[in-house]
GROMACS .gro file of C-alpha atoms in nm:
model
  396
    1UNK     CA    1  10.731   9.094  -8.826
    2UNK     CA    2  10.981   9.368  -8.881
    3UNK     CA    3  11.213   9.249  -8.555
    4UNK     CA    4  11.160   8.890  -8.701
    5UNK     CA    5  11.308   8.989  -9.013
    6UNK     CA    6  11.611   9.178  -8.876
    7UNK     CA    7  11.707   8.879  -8.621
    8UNK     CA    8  11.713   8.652  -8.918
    9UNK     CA    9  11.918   8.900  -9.089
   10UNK     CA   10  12.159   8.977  -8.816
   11UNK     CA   11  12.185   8.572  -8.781
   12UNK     CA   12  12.326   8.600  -9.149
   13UNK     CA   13  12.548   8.854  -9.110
   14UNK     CA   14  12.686   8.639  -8.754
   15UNK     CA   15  12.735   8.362  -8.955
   16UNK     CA   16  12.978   8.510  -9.238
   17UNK     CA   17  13.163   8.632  -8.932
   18UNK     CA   18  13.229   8.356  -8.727
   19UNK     CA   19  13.349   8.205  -9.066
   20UNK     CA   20  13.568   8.479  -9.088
   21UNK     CA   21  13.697   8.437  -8.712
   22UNK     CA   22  13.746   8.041  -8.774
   23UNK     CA   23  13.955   8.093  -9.092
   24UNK     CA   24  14.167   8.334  -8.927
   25UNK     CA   25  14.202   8.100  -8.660
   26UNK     CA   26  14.328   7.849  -8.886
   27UNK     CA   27  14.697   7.786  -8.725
   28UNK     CA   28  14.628   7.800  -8.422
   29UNK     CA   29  14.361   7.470  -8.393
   30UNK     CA   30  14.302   7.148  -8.574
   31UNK     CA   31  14.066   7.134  -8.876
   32UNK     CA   32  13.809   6.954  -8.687
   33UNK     CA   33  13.794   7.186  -8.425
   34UNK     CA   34  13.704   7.416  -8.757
   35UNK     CA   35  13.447   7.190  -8.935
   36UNK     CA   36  13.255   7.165  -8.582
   37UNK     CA   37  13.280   7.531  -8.556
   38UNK     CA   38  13.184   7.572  -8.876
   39UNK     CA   39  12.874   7.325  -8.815
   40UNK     CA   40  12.774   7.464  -8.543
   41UNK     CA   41  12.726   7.794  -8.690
   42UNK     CA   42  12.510   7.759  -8.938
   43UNK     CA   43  12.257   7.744  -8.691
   44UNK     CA   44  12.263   8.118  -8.700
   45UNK     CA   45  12.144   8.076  -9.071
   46UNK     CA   46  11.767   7.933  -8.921
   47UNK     CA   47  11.592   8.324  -8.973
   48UNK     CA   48  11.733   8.305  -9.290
   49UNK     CA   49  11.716   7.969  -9.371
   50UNK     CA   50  11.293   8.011  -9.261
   51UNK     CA   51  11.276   8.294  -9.538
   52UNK     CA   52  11.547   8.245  -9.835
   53UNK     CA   53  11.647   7.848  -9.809
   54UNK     CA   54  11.795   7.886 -10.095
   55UNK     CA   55  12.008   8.203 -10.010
   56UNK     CA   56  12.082   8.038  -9.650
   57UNK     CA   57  12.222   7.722  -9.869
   58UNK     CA   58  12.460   7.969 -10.099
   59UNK     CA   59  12.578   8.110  -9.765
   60UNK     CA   60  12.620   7.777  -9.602
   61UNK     CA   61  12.854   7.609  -9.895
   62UNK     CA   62  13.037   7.927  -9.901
   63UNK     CA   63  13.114   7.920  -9.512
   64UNK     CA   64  13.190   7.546  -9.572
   65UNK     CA   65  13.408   7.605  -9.840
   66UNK     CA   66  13.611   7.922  -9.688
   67UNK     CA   67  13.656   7.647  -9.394
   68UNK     CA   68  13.767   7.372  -9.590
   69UNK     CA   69  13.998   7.586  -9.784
   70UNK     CA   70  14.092   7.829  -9.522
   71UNK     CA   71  14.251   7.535  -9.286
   72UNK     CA   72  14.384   7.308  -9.551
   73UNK     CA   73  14.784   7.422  -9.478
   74UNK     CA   74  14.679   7.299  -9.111
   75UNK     CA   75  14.483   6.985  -9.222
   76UNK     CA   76  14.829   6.896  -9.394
   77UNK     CA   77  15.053   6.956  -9.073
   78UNK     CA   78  14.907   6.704  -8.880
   79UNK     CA   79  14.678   6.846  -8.680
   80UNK     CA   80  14.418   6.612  -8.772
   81UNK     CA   81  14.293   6.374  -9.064
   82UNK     CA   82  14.127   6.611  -9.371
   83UNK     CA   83  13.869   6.373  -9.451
   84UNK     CA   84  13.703   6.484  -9.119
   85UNK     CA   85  13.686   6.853  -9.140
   86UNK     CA   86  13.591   6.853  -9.506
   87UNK     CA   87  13.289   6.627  -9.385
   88UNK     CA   88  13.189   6.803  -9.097
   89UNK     CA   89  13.212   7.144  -9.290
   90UNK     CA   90  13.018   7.032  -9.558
   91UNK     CA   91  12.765   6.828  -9.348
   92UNK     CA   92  12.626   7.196  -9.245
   93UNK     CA   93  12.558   7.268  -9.621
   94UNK     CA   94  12.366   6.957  -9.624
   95UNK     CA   95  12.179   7.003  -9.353
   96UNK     CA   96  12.093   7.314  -9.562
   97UNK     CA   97  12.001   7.128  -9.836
   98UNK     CA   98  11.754   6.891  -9.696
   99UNK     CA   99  11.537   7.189  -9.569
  100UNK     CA  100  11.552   7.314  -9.962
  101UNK     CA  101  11.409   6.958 -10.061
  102UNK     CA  102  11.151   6.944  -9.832
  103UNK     CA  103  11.025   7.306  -9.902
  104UNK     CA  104  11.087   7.429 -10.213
  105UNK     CA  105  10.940   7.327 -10.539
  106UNK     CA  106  11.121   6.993 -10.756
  107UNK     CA  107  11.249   7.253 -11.005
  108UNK     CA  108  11.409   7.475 -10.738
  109UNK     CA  109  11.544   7.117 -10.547
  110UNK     CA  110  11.714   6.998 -10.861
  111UNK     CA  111  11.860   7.352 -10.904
  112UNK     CA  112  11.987   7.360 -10.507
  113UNK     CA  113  12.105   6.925 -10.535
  114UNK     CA  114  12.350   7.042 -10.837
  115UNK     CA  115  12.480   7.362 -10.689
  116UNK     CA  116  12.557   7.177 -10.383
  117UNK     CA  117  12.733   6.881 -10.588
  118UNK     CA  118  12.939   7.138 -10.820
  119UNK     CA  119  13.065   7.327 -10.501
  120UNK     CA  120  13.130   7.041 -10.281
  121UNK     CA  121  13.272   6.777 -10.543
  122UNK     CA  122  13.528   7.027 -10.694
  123UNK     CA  123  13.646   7.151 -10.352
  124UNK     CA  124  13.729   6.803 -10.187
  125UNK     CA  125  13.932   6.698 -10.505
  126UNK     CA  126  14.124   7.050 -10.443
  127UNK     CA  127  14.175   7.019 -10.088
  128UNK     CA  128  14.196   6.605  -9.998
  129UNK     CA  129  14.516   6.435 -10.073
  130UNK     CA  130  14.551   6.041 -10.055
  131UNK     CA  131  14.314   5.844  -9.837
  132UNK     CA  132  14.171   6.142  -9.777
  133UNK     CA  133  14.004   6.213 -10.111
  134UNK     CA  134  13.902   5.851 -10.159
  135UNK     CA  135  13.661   5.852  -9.840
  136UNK     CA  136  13.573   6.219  -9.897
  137UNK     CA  137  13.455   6.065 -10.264
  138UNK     CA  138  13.239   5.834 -10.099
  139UNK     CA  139  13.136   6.028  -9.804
  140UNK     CA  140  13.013   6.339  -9.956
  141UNK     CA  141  12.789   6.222 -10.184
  142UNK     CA  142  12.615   5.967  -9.949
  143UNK     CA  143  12.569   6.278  -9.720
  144UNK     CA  144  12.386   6.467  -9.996
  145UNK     CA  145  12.189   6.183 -10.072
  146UNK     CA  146  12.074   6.142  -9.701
  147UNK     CA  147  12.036   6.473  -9.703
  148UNK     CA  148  11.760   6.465  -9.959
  149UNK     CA  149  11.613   6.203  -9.895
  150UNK     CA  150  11.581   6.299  -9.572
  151UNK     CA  151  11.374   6.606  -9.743
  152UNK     CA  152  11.182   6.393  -9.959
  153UNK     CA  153  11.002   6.235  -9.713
  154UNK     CA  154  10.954   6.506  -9.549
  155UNK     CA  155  10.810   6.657  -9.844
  156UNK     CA  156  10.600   6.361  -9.869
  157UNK     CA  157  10.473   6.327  -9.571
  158UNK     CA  158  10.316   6.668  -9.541
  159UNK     CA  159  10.161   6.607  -9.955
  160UNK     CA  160  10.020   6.306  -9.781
  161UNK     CA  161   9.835   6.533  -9.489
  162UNK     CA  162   9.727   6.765  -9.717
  163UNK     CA  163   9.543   6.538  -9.917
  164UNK     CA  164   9.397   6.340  -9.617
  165UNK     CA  165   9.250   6.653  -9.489
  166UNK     CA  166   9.148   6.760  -9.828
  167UNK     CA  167   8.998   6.404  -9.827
  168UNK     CA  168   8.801   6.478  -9.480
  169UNK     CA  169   8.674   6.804  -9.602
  170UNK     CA  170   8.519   6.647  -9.902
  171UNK     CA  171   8.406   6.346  -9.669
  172UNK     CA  172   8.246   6.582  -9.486
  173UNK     CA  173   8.095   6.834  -9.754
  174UNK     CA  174   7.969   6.499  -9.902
  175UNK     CA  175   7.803   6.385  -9.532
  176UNK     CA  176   7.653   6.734  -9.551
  177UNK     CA  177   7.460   6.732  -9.877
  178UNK     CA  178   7.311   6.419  -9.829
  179UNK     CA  179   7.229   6.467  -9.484
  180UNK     CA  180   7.026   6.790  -9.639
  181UNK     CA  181   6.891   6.571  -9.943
  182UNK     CA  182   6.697   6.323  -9.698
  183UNK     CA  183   6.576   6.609  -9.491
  184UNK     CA  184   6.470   6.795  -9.804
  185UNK     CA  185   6.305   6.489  -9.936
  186UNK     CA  186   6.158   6.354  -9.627
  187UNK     CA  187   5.996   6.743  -9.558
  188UNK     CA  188   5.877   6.731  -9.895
  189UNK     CA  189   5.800   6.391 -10.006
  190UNK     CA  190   5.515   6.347  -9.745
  191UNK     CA  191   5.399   6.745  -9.708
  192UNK     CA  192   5.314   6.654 -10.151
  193UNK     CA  193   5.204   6.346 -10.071
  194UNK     CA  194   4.906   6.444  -9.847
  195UNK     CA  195   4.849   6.777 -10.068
  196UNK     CA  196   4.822   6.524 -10.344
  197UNK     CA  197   4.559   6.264 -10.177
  198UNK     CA  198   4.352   6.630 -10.043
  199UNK     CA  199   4.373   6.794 -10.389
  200UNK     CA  200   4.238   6.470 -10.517
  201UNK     CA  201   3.969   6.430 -10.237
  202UNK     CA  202   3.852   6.831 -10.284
  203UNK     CA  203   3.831   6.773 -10.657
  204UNK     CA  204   3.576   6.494 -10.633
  205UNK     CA  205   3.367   6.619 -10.374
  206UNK     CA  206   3.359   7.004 -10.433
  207UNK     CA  207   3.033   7.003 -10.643
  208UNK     CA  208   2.858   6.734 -10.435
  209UNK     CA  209   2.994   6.790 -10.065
  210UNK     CA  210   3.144   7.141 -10.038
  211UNK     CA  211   3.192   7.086  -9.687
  212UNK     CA  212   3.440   6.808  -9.728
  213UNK     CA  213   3.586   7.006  -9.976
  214UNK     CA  214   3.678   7.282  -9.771
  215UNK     CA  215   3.863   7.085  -9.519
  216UNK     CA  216   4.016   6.913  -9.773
  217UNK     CA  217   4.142   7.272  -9.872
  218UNK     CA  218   4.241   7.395  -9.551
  219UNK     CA  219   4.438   7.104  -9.510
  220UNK     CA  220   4.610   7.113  -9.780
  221UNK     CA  221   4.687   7.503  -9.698
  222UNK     CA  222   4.799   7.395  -9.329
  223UNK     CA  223   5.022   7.160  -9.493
  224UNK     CA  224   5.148   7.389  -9.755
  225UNK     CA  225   5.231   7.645  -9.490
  226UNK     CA  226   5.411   7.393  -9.213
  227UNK     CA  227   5.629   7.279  -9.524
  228UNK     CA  228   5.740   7.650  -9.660
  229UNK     CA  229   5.799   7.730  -9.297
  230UNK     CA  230   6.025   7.427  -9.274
  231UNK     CA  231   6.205   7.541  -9.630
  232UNK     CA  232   6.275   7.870  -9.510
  233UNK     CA  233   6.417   7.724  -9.156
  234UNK     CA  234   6.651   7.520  -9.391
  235UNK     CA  235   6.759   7.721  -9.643
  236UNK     CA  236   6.794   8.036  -9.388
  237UNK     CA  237   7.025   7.825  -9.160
  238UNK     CA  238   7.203   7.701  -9.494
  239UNK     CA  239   7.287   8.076  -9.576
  240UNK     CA  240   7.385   8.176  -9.232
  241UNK     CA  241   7.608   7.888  -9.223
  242UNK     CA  242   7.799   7.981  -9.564
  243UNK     CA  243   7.792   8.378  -9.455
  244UNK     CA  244   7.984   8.247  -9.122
  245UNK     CA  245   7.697   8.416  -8.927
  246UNK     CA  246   7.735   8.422  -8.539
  247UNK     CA  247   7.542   8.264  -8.289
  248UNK     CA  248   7.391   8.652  -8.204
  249UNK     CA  249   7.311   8.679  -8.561
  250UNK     CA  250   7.094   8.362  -8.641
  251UNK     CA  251   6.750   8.350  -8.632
  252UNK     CA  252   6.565   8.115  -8.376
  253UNK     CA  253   6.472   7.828  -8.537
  254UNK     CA  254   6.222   7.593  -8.443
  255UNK     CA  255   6.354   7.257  -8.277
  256UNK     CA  256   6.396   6.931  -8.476
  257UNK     CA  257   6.081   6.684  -8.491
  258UNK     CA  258   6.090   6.365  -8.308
  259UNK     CA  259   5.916   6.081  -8.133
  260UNK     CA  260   5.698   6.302  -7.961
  261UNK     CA  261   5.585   6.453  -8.249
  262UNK     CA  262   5.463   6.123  -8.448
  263UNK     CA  263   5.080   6.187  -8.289
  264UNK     CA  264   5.056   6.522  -8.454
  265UNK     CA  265   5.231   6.358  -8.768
  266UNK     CA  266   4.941   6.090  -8.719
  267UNK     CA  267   4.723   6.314  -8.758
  268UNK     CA  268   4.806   6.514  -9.033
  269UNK     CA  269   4.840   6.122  -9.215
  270UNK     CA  270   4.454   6.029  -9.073
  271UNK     CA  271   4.348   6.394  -9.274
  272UNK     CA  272   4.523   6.208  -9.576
  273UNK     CA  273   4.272   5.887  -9.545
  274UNK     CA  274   4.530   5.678  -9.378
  275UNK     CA  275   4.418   5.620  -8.995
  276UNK     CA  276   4.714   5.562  -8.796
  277UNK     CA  277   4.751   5.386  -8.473
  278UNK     CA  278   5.051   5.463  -8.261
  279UNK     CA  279   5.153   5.203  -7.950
  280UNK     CA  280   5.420   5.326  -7.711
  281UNK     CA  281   5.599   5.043  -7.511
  282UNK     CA  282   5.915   5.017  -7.279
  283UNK     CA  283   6.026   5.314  -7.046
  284UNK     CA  284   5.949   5.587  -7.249
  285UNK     CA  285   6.259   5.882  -7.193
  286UNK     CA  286   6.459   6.154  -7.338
  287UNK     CA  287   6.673   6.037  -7.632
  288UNK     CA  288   6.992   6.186  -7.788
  289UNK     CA  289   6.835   6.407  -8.063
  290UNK     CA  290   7.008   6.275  -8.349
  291UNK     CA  291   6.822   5.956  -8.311
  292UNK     CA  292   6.506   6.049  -8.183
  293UNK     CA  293   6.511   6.280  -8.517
  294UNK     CA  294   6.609   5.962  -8.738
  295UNK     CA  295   6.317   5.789  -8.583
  296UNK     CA  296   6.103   6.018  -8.629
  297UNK     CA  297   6.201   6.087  -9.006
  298UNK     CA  298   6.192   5.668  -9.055
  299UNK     CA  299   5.832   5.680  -8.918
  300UNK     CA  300   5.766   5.966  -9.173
  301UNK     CA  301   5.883   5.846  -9.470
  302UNK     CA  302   5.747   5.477  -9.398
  303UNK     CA  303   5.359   5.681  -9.399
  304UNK     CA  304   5.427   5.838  -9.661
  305UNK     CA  305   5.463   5.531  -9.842
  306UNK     CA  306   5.168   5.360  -9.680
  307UNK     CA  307   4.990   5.717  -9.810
  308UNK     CA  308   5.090   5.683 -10.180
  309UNK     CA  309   5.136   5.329 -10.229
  310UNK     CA  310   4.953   5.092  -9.986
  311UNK     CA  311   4.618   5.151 -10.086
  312UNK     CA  312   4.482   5.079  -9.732
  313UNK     CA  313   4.281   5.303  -9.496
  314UNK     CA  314   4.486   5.197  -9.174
  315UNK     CA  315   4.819   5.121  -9.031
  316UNK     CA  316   4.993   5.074  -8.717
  317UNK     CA  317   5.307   5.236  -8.570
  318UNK     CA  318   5.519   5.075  -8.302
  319UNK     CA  319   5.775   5.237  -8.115
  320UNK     CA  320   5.976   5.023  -7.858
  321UNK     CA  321   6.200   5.231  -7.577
  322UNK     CA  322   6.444   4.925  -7.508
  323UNK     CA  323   6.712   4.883  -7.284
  324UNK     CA  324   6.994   4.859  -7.558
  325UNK     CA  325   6.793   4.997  -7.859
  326UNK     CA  326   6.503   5.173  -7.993
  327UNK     CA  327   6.273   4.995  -8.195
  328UNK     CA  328   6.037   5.187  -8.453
  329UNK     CA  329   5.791   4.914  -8.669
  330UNK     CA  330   5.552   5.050  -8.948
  331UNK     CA  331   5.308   4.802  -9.087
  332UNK     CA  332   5.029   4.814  -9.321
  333UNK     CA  333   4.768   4.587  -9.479
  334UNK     CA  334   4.761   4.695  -9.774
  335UNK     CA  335   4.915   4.598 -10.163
  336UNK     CA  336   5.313   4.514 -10.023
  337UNK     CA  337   5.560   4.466 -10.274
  338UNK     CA  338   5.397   4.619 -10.553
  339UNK     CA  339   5.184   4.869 -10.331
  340UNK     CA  340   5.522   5.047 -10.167
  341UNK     CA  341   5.736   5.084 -10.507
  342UNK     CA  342   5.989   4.809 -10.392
  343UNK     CA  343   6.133   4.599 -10.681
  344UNK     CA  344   6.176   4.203 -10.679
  345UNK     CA  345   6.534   4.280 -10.590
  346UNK     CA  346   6.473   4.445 -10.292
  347UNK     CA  347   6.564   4.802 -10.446
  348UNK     CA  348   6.342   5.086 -10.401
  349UNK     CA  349   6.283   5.268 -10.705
  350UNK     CA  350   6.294   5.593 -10.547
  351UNK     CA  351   6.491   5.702 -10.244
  352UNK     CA  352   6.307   5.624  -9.923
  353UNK     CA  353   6.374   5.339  -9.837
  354UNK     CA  354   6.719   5.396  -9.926
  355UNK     CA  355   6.700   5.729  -9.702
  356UNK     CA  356   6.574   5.530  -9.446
  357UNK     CA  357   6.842   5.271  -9.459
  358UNK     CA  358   7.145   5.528  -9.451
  359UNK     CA  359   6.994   5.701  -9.122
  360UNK     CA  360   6.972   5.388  -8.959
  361UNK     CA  361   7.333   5.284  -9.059
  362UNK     CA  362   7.454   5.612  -8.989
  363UNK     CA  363   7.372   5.596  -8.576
  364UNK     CA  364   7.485   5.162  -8.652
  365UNK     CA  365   7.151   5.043  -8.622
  366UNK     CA  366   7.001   4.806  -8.890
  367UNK     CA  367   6.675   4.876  -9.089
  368UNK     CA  368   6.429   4.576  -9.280
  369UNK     CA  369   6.131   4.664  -9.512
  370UNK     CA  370   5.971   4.434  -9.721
  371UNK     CA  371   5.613   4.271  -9.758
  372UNK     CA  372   5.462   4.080  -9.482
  373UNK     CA  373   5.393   3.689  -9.550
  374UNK     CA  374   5.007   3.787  -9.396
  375UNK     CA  375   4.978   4.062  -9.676
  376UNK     CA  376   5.077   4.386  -9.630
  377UNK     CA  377   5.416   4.563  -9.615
  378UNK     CA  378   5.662   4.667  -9.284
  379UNK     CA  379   5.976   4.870  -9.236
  380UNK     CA  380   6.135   4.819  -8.926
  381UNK     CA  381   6.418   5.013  -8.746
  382UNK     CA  382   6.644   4.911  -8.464
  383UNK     CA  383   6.886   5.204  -8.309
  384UNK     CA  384   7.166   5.138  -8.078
  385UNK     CA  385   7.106   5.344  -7.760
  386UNK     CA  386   7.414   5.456  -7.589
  387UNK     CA  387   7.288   5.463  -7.250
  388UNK     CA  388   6.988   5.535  -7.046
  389UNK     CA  389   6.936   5.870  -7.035
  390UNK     CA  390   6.724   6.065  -6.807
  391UNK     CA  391   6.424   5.970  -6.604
  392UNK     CA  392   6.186   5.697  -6.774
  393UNK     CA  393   5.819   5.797  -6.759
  394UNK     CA  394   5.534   5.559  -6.746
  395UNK     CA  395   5.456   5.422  -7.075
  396UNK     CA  396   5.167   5.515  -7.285
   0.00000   0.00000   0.00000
């Protein structure tokens, strides 16, 4: 940092000197030789220029100026038209001053586009004589106004990248919580919804069939337990993630739920009253885990429903390994429209369905539910695949 800071130091210092060397060399070369001197070194001010734009832009119109006024007895001998090294010499400063622009704040801009105008105006009405001064008039200011605008797009352009990333981070924070709303609700929604049906079942039964009460007890207790388990999995991976924890430092957690897991999910849905009967079709395989986990949270949340709402003691699940696409079907016989919370306008009044729906739009796949013409209700799922993947297995 230190050798950084000297370099663009010494670059200063080299700069005032080879203004020094081309205004002593004044007589003895034409003023554009000069100007593209002078031009050329102000890319010693870049160290500077990186640190103190504004500083690197006094320096710059005062080389420019020492030039311009330093070779004018020349300019006038002949040795070449002044309306060329006055451009070129001041072209440098404005090179200057587009960096300023695109950097520094408006106030500071404003503050750098008049101290270049009262420095560069002044001087070409002192030095250019005749035709000179007339394209000098028109020149220099159209140089400065490049100049900035050159900066103001710049300036613009990286505003504009800011706020798309700024944009993609909230995108993305956004994605985040709602991706750990549905996982919240779908962990919760049906753990409480069996609790509820064996709390209700225990209460009725505990003075007549104590038996029945018990296991309606200790499933509500296995239940209870598989759900706080889950909880802490979440929120301890939640709290890892925000304390930047490494890989080394985060507790194993247990692996995500899918399609394989919908017989034990059955089950625990059969202890609830609800007898479940799952069909397996196609060439059963591997699936990418963000899908087989969105199937298996559809198939959830659709028995959940049947649990709460349907009023039936059965329902079927159908899961279809296609080719192209996965197919997941829940269907019940039970109360439909009315039975599963769903409102004539095809709006759920709570957030299943509509959980359901965003997973399945989120891997492009397309989702139905709605009452069956036979009575009844079904929710239906259809995921793209992207490929086979692994070894099918005989179906069950």
């Amino acid at each position: 940092m230190t050798r950084t800071k000297a370099a663009a130091w010494a670059g200063g210092a080299l700069y005032l000197l080879m203004v020094g060397l081309l205004v002593g060399a004044a007589t003895r070369a034409s003023g554009t030789v000069h100007a593209v001197g002078s031009l050329l070194a102000v890319s010693l001010l870049a160290g500077v220029v990186r640190r103190k734009p504004q500083l690197a832009l006094a320096m710059a119109l005062f080389g420019s100026t020492a030039v311009v006024a330093g070779t004018a007895d020349s300019l006038h001998d002949g040795l070449a038209p002044s309306y060329q090294g006055q451009f070129l010499s001041f072209l440098a400063a404005d090179l200057v001053l587009g960096f300023v622009v695109a950097t520094r704040t408006r106030r500071a801009s404003i503050v750098a586009v008049a101290a270049s105008t009262a420095v560069q105006l002044p001087v070409i009405g002192l030095f250019a004589h005749g035709d000179s001064m007339t394209v000098n008039a028109v020149i220099a200011p159209l140089a400065m106004a490049a100049a900035c605008m050159a900066g103001l797009l710049s300036r613009e352009r990286r505003e504009h990248a800011v706020a798309l990333r700024s944009q993609e981070v909230d995108k993305a924070v956004t994605a985040e919580r709602l991706r750990i709303a549905r996982e919240l609700h779908d962990m919760v929604a049906h753990s409480i919804g069996i609790i509820a049906i064996q709390a209700g079942v225990g209460s009725r039964v505990i003075q007549t069939q104590p038996e029945q009460a018990g296991e309606a007890l200790r499933a509500i207790e296995a239940t209870s337990r598989e759900t706080l388990s889950g909880l802490r999995r979440t929120l301890v991976s939640l709290r890892q993630a925000d304390r930047g924890a490494t890989a080394s430092e985060q507790s194993p957690l247990a692996p995500s739920p899918g399609l394989a897991d919908v017989e034990q999910l059955a089950a625990a849905t059969a202890d609830a009253g609800v007898r479940v009967d799952v069909r397996r079709s196609g060439g059963e395989r591997p699936l990418p885990a963000d899908i087989d986990l969105s199937a298996y949270r559809i198939v959830q949340e659709a028995l959940t429903n049947v649990v709460r709402h349907a009023g039936t003691g059965h329902c079927r699940v159908d899961i279809d390994y296609g080719d192209e696409e996965l197919s997941v079907e829940v269907v019940d016989d039970g109360r439909g429209v009315a039975g599963n919370g769903v409102a004539g306008n095809g709006a759920a009044h709570g957030f299943g369905i509509v959980g359901m729906r965003e997973r399945a739009g989120l891997l492009h796949g397309r989702l139905s539910a709605g009452p069956r013409p036979e009575g009844g209700f079904r929710v239906a799922a259809r995921l793209p695949l992207p490929g086979p993947v692994g070894v099918p297995v005989e179906a069950r």
